[in-house]
Amino acid sequence: MNLRHGTLAKYIGGLALCCVLPLHAAEWTLTPNSQVTFGIKSVGLSIVEGRFNKVQSNLKFDPEVPHKGSAHLLLDVESISFSNPSLKGLILGSEYFDAAEFKQVKFVSKQIEPVAYAKYMIRGDLTIRGITKPVIFDTTLTPSPQNPKVLDVQSLATIKRSDFGMRKALGGVGEQVLIQLKGQWR
């Protein structure tokens, strides 16, 4: 190794910098047992629930620099299963999801903001029926006690159906929709 002109000092300084600063965030994908669901109150008593069974996901995240992270979800509308299967035709129809024309729901984060230990606000754009609106997911990300290479996740957001071009609330069907992601990133 050439020791002239401080080359060794530059090498050691560069090595120290490399070891202290992360080069890039880890990349994560939702595990198959994870669930992306939504719930709508109906007549104030019952809840209509749906679950997206086909989900593509990507999370770039480093808890040391969360603001450099990103999250992407792509949900297949036709894969939704319902707590009341008789509602599938109605909810996938033209007045709600319009699955014949709009095949996917998409979320792309704009910012991951830490608010407390393991708690984050993930701000981003949610696209349903071709309409994009800003949404904030209140999210908890914690290393799994069983496997340090896995992050446990719970994430919640509330939206209004009519903001995304869905039929306004009629006959006691609620306007507010609770979206929940629960599971693990691996």
mmCIF file of C-alpha atoms in Angstrom:
data_model
loop_
_atom_site.group_PDB
_atom_site.id
_atom_site.type_symbol
_atom_site.label_atom_id
_atom_site.label_comp_id
_atom_site.label_asym_id
_atom_site.label_seq_id
_atom_site.Cartn_x
_atom_site.Cartn_y
_atom_site.Cartn_z
ATOM 1 C CA MET A 1 0.000 0.000 0.000
ATOM 2 C CA ASN A 2 1.300 3.460 -0.891
ATOM 3 C CA LEU A 3 1.738 5.572 2.243
ATOM 4 C CA ARG A 4 2.648 8.792 0.429
ATOM 5 C CA HIS A 5 0.408 11.847 0.669
ATOM 6 C CA GLY A 6 -1.781 10.407 3.397
ATOM 7 C CA THR A 7 -3.153 7.505 1.328
ATOM 8 C CA LEU A 8 -3.352 5.235 4.385
ATOM 9 C CA ALA A 9 -5.203 7.920 6.355
ATOM 10 C CA LYS A 10 -7.670 8.394 3.476
ATOM 11 C CA TYR A 11 -8.146 4.612 3.234
ATOM 12 C CA ILE A 12 -8.797 4.270 6.981
ATOM 13 C CA GLY A 13 -11.114 7.314 6.971
ATOM 14 C CA GLY A 14 -13.071 5.896 4.016
ATOM 15 C CA LEU A 15 -13.297 2.485 5.691
ATOM 16 C CA ALA A 16 -14.589 4.070 8.914
ATOM 17 C CA LEU A 17 -17.173 6.116 6.996
ATOM 18 C CA CYS A 18 -18.308 3.003 5.130
ATOM 19 C CA CYS A 19 -18.808 1.106 8.383
ATOM 20 C CA VAL A 20 -20.649 3.938 10.175
ATOM 21 C CA LEU A 21 -23.076 5.024 7.438
ATOM 22 C CA PRO A 22 -25.475 2.557 5.861
ATOM 23 C CA LEU A 23 -24.899 2.280 2.139
ATOM 24 C CA HIS A 24 -28.581 1.686 1.390
ATOM 25 C CA ALA A 25 -31.754 0.650 3.119
ATOM 26 C CA ALA A 26 -32.730 -2.987 3.403
ATOM 27 C CA GLU A 27 -35.422 -4.174 0.988
ATOM 28 C CA TRP A 28 -38.449 -6.040 2.304
ATOM 29 C CA THR A 29 -41.455 -7.844 0.816
ATOM 30 C CA LEU A 30 -44.672 -8.758 2.626
ATOM 31 C CA THR A 31 -44.838 -12.399 3.677
ATOM 32 C CA PRO A 32 -47.682 -14.557 2.267
ATOM 33 C CA ASN A 33 -49.451 -14.625 5.648
ATOM 34 C CA SER A 34 -49.692 -10.813 5.721
ATOM 35 C CA GLN A 35 -53.116 -9.262 5.177
ATOM 36 C CA VAL A 36 -54.267 -6.094 3.461
ATOM 37 C CA THR A 37 -57.901 -5.570 4.430
ATOM 38 C CA PHE A 38 -60.594 -2.926 4.499
ATOM 39 C CA GLY A 39 -63.727 -2.492 6.573
ATOM 40 C CA ILE A 40 -66.850 -0.373 6.141
ATOM 41 C CA LYS A 41 -69.546 0.058 8.791
ATOM 42 C CA SER A 42 -73.023 -0.700 7.540
ATOM 43 C CA VAL A 43 -76.069 0.666 9.418
ATOM 44 C CA GLY A 44 -73.668 1.415 12.277
ATOM 45 C CA LEU A 45 -73.810 -2.206 13.429
ATOM 46 C CA SER A 46 -72.142 -4.643 11.078
ATOM 47 C CA ILE A 47 -68.888 -4.257 9.219
ATOM 48 C CA VAL A 48 -68.414 -5.247 5.608
ATOM 49 C CA GLU A 49 -64.860 -6.567 5.337
ATOM 50 C CA GLY A 50 -62.723 -7.283 2.319
ATOM 51 C CA ARG A 51 -59.271 -8.780 1.909
ATOM 52 C CA PHE A 52 -56.885 -8.384 -1.019
ATOM 53 C CA ASN A 53 -55.502 -11.864 -1.705
ATOM 54 C CA LYS A 54 -52.979 -10.830 -4.386
ATOM 55 C CA VAL A 55 -50.525 -8.184 -3.213
ATOM 56 C CA GLN A 56 -47.239 -7.023 -4.697
ATOM 57 C CA SER A 57 -45.122 -5.089 -2.220
ATOM 58 C CA ASN A 58 -41.784 -3.449 -1.675
ATOM 59 C CA LEU A 59 -40.414 -1.628 1.352
ATOM 60 C CA LYS A 60 -37.014 0.051 1.463
ATOM 61 C CA PHE A 61 -36.385 0.861 5.078
ATOM 62 C CA ASP A 62 -33.575 1.502 7.542
ATOM 63 C CA PRO A 63 -34.666 2.504 11.071
ATOM 64 C CA GLU A 64 -31.541 4.674 11.357
ATOM 65 C CA VAL A 65 -32.618 6.811 8.374
ATOM 66 C CA PRO A 66 -36.367 6.197 7.933
ATOM 67 C CA HIS A 67 -36.881 9.383 5.905
ATOM 68 C CA LYS A 68 -34.874 7.773 3.090
ATOM 69 C CA GLY A 69 -37.251 4.802 2.952
ATOM 70 C CA SER A 70 -40.111 4.049 0.601
ATOM 71 C CA ALA A 71 -43.117 1.748 0.436
ATOM 72 C CA HIS A 72 -45.072 0.498 -2.591
ATOM 73 C CA LEU A 73 -48.171 -1.692 -2.696
ATOM 74 C CA LEU A 74 -50.030 -2.974 -5.740
ATOM 75 C CA LEU A 75 -53.313 -4.724 -4.911
ATOM 76 C CA ASP A 76 -55.326 -6.871 -7.344
ATOM 77 C CA VAL A 77 -58.965 -5.734 -7.141
ATOM 78 C CA GLU A 78 -60.424 -8.960 -8.552
ATOM 79 C CA SER A 79 -58.638 -10.948 -5.809
ATOM 80 C CA ILE A 80 -60.751 -9.392 -3.038
ATOM 81 C CA SER A 81 -62.626 -11.840 -0.820
ATOM 82 C CA PHE A 82 -65.484 -10.579 1.359
ATOM 83 C CA SER A 83 -66.903 -11.331 4.795
ATOM 84 C CA ASN A 84 -70.279 -11.476 3.021
ATOM 85 C CA PRO A 85 -69.590 -13.149 -0.370
ATOM 86 C CA SER A 86 -72.994 -12.098 -1.735
ATOM 87 C CA LEU A 87 -71.684 -8.501 -1.857
ATOM 88 C CA LYS A 88 -68.805 -9.294 -4.227
ATOM 89 C CA GLY A 89 -70.687 -8.455 -7.447
ATOM 90 C CA LEU A 90 -71.971 -5.168 -6.021
ATOM 91 C CA ILE A 91 -68.647 -3.978 -4.551
ATOM 92 C CA LEU A 92 -66.592 -4.952 -7.611
ATOM 93 C CA GLY A 93 -69.242 -3.355 -9.863
ATOM 94 C CA SER A 94 -69.224 0.049 -11.526
ATOM 95 C CA GLU A 95 -70.545 2.008 -8.518
ATOM 96 C CA TYR A 96 -67.694 0.958 -6.247
ATOM 97 C CA PHE A 97 -64.361 -0.564 -7.360
ATOM 98 C CA ASP A 98 -65.356 -0.888 -11.056
ATOM 99 C CA ALA A 99 -63.058 -3.910 -11.364
ATOM 100 C CA ALA A 100 -63.843 -4.315 -15.075
ATOM 101 C CA GLU A 101 -62.000 -1.064 -15.802
ATOM 102 C CA PHE A 102 -59.694 -0.538 -12.811
ATOM 103 C CA LYS A 103 -57.783 -3.730 -12.037
ATOM 104 C CA GLN A 104 -55.477 -2.426 -9.308
ATOM 105 C CA VAL A 105 -55.261 -0.293 -6.204
ATOM 106 C CA LYS A 106 -51.861 1.338 -5.797
ATOM 107 C CA PHE A 107 -50.041 3.018 -2.904
ATOM 108 C CA VAL A 108 -46.726 4.844 -3.348
ATOM 109 C CA SER A 109 -45.132 6.498 -0.341
ATOM 110 C CA LYS A 110 -43.776 10.045 -0.414
ATOM 111 C CA GLN A 111 -42.327 10.185 3.101
ATOM 112 C CA ILE A 112 -41.711 7.946 6.111
ATOM 113 C CA GLU A 113 -41.702 10.107 9.221
ATOM 114 C CA PRO A 114 -40.756 8.750 12.665
ATOM 115 C CA VAL A 115 -43.151 9.803 15.461
ATOM 116 C CA ALA A 116 -42.037 7.566 18.366
ATOM 117 C CA TYR A 117 -40.022 4.409 18.885
ATOM 118 C CA ALA A 118 -41.005 1.970 16.090
ATOM 119 C CA LYS A 119 -43.935 4.239 15.103
ATOM 120 C CA TYR A 120 -44.078 6.068 11.781
ATOM 121 C CA MET A 121 -46.409 8.107 9.621
ATOM 122 C CA ILE A 122 -46.114 6.867 6.060
ATOM 123 C CA ARG A 123 -47.436 9.588 3.764
ATOM 124 C CA GLY A 124 -48.149 8.769 0.172
ATOM 125 C CA ASP A 125 -50.532 8.610 -2.753
ATOM 126 C CA LEU A 126 -53.337 6.050 -2.909
ATOM 127 C CA THR A 127 -54.896 5.367 -6.318
ATOM 128 C CA ILE A 128 -58.326 3.722 -6.542
ATOM 129 C CA ARG A 129 -60.476 3.803 -9.705
ATOM 130 C CA GLY A 130 -57.810 5.931 -11.408
ATOM 131 C CA ILE A 131 -58.180 8.677 -8.765
ATOM 132 C CA THR A 132 -55.118 9.513 -6.675
ATOM 133 C CA LYS A 133 -55.384 11.124 -3.231
ATOM 134 C CA PRO A 134 -52.898 11.691 -0.401
ATOM 135 C CA VAL A 135 -53.190 9.245 2.495
ATOM 136 C CA ILE A 136 -51.347 8.804 5.804
ATOM 137 C CA PHE A 137 -50.809 5.315 7.223
ATOM 138 C CA ASP A 138 -50.131 5.194 10.988
ATOM 139 C CA THR A 139 -47.584 2.403 11.102
ATOM 140 C CA THR A 140 -45.701 0.347 13.652
ATOM 141 C CA LEU A 141 -42.576 -1.501 12.450
ATOM 142 C CA THR A 142 -40.741 -3.698 14.947
ATOM 143 C CA PRO A 143 -38.164 -6.454 14.539
ATOM 144 C CA SER A 144 -39.800 -9.836 15.028
ATOM 145 C CA PRO A 145 -38.770 -11.522 18.298
ATOM 146 C CA GLN A 146 -38.634 -14.863 16.435
ATOM 147 C CA ASN A 147 -36.507 -13.670 13.489
ATOM 148 C CA PRO A 148 -34.413 -10.463 13.376
ATOM 149 C CA LYS A 149 -34.565 -10.548 9.555
ATOM 150 C CA VAL A 150 -38.333 -9.937 9.719
ATOM 151 C CA LEU A 151 -40.240 -6.753 10.579
ATOM 152 C CA ASP A 152 -43.664 -7.052 12.187
ATOM 153 C CA VAL A 153 -46.002 -4.430 10.735
ATOM 154 C CA GLN A 154 -49.352 -2.954 11.621
ATOM 155 C CA SER A 155 -50.534 -0.034 9.515
ATOM 156 C CA LEU A 156 -53.879 1.813 9.472
ATOM 157 C CA ALA A 157 -55.458 4.559 7.364
ATOM 158 C CA THR A 158 -58.991 5.864 6.970
ATOM 159 C CA ILE A 159 -60.341 7.153 3.656
ATOM 160 C CA LYS A 160 -63.699 8.349 2.305
ATOM 161 C CA ARG A 161 -65.139 6.170 -0.467
ATOM 162 C CA SER A 162 -66.579 9.113 -2.382
ATOM 163 C CA ASP A 163 -63.133 10.758 -2.606
ATOM 164 C CA PHE A 164 -62.247 7.942 -5.005
ATOM 165 C CA GLY A 165 -65.360 8.200 -7.169
ATOM 166 C CA MET A 166 -67.320 5.472 -5.420
ATOM 167 C CA ARG A 167 -71.053 5.900 -4.916
ATOM 168 C CA LYS A 168 -71.855 8.081 -1.947
ATOM 169 C CA ALA A 169 -73.150 6.405 1.188
ATOM 170 C CA LEU A 170 -76.747 5.230 0.821
ATOM 171 C CA GLY A 171 -79.009 3.141 3.017
ATOM 172 C CA GLY A 172 -76.734 3.153 6.056
ATOM 173 C CA VAL A 173 -73.557 2.003 4.275
ATOM 174 C CA GLY A 174 -70.699 3.964 5.798
ATOM 175 C CA GLU A 175 -68.614 6.561 3.984
ATOM 176 C CA GLN A 176 -65.463 5.911 6.043
ATOM 177 C CA VAL A 177 -63.253 2.974 5.050
ATOM 178 C CA LEU A 178 -60.586 1.615 7.399
ATOM 179 C CA ILE A 179 -57.624 0.140 5.516
ATOM 180 C CA GLN A 180 -55.310 -2.144 7.476
ATOM 181 C CA LEU A 181 -52.043 -3.867 6.672
ATOM 182 C CA LYS A 182 -51.041 -6.454 9.254
ATOM 183 C CA GLY A 183 -48.276 -9.016 9.018
ATOM 184 C CA GLN A 184 -44.574 -9.113 8.344
ATOM 185 C CA TRP A 185 -41.999 -7.689 5.954
ATOM 186 C CA ARG A 186 -39.204 -10.123 5.110
#
